[in-house]
mmCIF file of C-alpha atoms in Angstrom:
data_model
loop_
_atom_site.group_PDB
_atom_site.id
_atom_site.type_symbol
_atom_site.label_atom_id
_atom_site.label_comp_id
_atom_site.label_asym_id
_atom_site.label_seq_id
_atom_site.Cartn_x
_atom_site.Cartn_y
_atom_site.Cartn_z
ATOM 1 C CA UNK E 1 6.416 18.840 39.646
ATOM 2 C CA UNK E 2 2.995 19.386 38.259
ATOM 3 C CA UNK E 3 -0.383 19.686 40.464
ATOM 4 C CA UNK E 4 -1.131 15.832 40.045
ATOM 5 C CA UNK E 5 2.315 14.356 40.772
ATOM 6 C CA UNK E 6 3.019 16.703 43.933
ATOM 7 C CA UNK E 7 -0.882 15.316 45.239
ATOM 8 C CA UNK E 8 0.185 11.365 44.273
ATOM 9 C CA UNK E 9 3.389 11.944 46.356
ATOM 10 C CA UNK E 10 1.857 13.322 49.162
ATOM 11 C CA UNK E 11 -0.583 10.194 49.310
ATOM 12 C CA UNK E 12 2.193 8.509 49.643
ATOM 13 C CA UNK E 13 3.587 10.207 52.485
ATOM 14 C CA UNK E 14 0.198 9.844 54.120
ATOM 15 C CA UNK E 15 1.368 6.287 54.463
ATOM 16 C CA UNK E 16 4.434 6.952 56.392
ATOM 17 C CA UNK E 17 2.337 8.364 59.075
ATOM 18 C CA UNK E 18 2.181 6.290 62.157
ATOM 19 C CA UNK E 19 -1.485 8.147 62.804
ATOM 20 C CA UNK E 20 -2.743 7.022 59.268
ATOM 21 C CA UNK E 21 -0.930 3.954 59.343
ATOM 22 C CA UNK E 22 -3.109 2.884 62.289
ATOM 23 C CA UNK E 23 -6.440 4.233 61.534
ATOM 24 C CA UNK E 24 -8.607 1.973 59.346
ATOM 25 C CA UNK E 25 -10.443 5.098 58.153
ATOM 26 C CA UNK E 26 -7.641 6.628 57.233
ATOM 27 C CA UNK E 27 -5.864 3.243 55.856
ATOM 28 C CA UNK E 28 -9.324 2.817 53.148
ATOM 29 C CA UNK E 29 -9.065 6.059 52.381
ATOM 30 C CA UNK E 30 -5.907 6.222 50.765
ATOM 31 C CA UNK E 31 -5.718 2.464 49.634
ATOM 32 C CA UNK E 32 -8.623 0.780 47.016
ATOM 33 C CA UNK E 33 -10.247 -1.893 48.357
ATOM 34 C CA UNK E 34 -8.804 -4.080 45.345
ATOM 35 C CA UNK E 35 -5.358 -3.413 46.637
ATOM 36 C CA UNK E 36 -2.385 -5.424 46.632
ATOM 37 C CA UNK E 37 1.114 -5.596 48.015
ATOM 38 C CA UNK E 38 4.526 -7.399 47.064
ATOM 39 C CA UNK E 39 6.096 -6.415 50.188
ATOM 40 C CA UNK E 40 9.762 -6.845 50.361
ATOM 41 C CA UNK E 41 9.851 -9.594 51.952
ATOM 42 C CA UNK E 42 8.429 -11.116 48.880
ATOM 43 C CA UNK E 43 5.202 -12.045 50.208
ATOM 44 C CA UNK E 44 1.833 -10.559 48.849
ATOM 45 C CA UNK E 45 -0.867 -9.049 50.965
ATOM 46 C CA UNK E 46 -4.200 -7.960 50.221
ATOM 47 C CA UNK E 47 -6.272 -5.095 51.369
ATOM 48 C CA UNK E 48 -7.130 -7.020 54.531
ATOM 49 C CA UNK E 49 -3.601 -8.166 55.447
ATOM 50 C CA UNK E 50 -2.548 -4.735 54.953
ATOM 51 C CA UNK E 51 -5.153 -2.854 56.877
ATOM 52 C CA UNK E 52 -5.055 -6.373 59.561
ATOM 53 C CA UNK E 53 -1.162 -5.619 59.928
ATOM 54 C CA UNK E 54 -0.565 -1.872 60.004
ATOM 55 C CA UNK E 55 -3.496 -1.245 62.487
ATOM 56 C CA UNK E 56 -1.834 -3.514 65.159
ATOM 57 C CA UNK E 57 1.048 -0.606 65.319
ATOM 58 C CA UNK E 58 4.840 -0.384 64.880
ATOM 59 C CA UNK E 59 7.781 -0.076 67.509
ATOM 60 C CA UNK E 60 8.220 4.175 68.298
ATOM 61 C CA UNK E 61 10.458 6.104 66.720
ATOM 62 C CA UNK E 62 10.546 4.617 63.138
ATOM 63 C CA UNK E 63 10.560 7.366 60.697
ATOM 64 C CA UNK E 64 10.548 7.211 56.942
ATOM 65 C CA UNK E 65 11.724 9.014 53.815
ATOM 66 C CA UNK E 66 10.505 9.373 50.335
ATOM 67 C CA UNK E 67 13.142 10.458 47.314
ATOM 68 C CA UNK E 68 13.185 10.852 43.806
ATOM 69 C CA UNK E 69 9.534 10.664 43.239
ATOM 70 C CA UNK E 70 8.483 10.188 39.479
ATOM 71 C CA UNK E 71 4.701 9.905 37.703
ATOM 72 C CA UNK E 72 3.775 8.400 34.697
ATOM 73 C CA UNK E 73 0.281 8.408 33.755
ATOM 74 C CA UNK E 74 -1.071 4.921 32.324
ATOM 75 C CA UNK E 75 -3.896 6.175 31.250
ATOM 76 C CA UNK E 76 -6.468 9.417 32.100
ATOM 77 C CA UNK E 77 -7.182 6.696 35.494
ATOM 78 C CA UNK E 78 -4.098 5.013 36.147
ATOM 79 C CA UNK E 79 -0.768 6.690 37.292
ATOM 80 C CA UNK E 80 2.274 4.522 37.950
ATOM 81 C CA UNK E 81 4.459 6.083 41.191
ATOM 82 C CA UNK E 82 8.103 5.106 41.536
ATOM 83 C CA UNK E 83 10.646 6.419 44.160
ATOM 84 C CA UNK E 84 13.149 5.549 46.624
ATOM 85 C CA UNK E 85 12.253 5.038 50.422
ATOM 86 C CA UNK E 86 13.948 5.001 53.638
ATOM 87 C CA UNK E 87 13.139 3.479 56.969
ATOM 88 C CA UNK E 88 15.433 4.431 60.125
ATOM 89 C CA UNK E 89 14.982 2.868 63.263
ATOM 90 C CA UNK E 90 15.657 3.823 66.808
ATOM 91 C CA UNK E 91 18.795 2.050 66.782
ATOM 92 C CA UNK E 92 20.139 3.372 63.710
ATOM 93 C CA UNK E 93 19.227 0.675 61.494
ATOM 94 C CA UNK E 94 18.096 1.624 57.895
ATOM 95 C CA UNK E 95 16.580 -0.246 55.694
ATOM 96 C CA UNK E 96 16.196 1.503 51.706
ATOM 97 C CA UNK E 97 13.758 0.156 48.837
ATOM 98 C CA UNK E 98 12.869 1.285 45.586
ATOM 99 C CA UNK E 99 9.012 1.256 45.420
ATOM 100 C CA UNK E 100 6.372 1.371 43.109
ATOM 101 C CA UNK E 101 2.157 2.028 43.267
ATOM 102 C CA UNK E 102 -0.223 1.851 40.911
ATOM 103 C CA UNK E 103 -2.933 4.380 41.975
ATOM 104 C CA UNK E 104 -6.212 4.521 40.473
ATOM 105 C CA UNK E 105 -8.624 7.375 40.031
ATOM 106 C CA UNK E 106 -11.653 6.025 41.362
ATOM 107 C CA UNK E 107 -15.339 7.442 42.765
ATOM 108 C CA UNK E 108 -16.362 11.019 43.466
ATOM 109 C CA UNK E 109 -11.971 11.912 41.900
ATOM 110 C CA UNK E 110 -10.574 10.703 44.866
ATOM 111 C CA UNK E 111 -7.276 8.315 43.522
ATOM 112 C CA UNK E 112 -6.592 5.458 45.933
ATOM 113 C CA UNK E 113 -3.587 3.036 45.695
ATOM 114 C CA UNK E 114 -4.448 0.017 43.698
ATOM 115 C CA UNK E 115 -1.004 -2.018 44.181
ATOM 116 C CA UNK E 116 2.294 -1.367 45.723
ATOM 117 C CA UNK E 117 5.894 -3.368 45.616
ATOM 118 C CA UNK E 118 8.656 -2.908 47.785
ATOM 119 C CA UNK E 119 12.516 -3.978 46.469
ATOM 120 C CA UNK E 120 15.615 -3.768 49.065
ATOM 121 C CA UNK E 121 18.007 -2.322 47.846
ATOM 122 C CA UNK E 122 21.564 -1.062 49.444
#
């Protein structure tokens, strides 16, 4: 995994973070302000509904995974992130998804997420 893709997936990881999922800070500094989201549910958020909805908090003790990570570049501003991801709750309950982002390289070389889809999958 070269220098780029390893620093893509760990933005991504920032996102599982219950700390950065609830900071707003935190929250527009990893996602564009143009964002988008096809959540798997099928509904679409924007940058708002996103920030809105995460900052509120989650139930304790949800933890998530991130597998099979894979970068293609789109052009020398645009990389296209797929992978598999994993969320386990308290109770045992786990729900997988294949996702993809679209993350953008944008002011001062600091690459945000531009737009992100969720699909369940078994």
């Amino acid at each position: 995994m070269d220098d780029l893709s390893r620093h893509l997936k760990e933005l991504e990881e920032r996102l599982f973070d219950p700390a950065v999922r609830t900071s707003k800070q935190a929250l527009a500094d990893l996602l564009s302000a143009e964002f988008r989201e096809i959540g798997s549910s099928g509904a679409l958020y924007t940058f708002r509904d996103i920030v809105d909805r995460l900052v509120e908090g989650e139930p304790d003790g949800i933890s998530r995974t991130l597998t099979d990570f894979e970068l293609k570049m789109l052009s020398g501003t645009l990389a296209l992130a797929t992978y598999r991801g994993a969320r386990r709750y308290p109770d045992g309950r786990e729900v997988r998804t294949l996702r993809s982002s679209i993350l953008r390289l944008e002011a001062e070389e600091h690459w945000r997420m531009l737009f992100h889809q969720e699909t369940l999958t078994q």
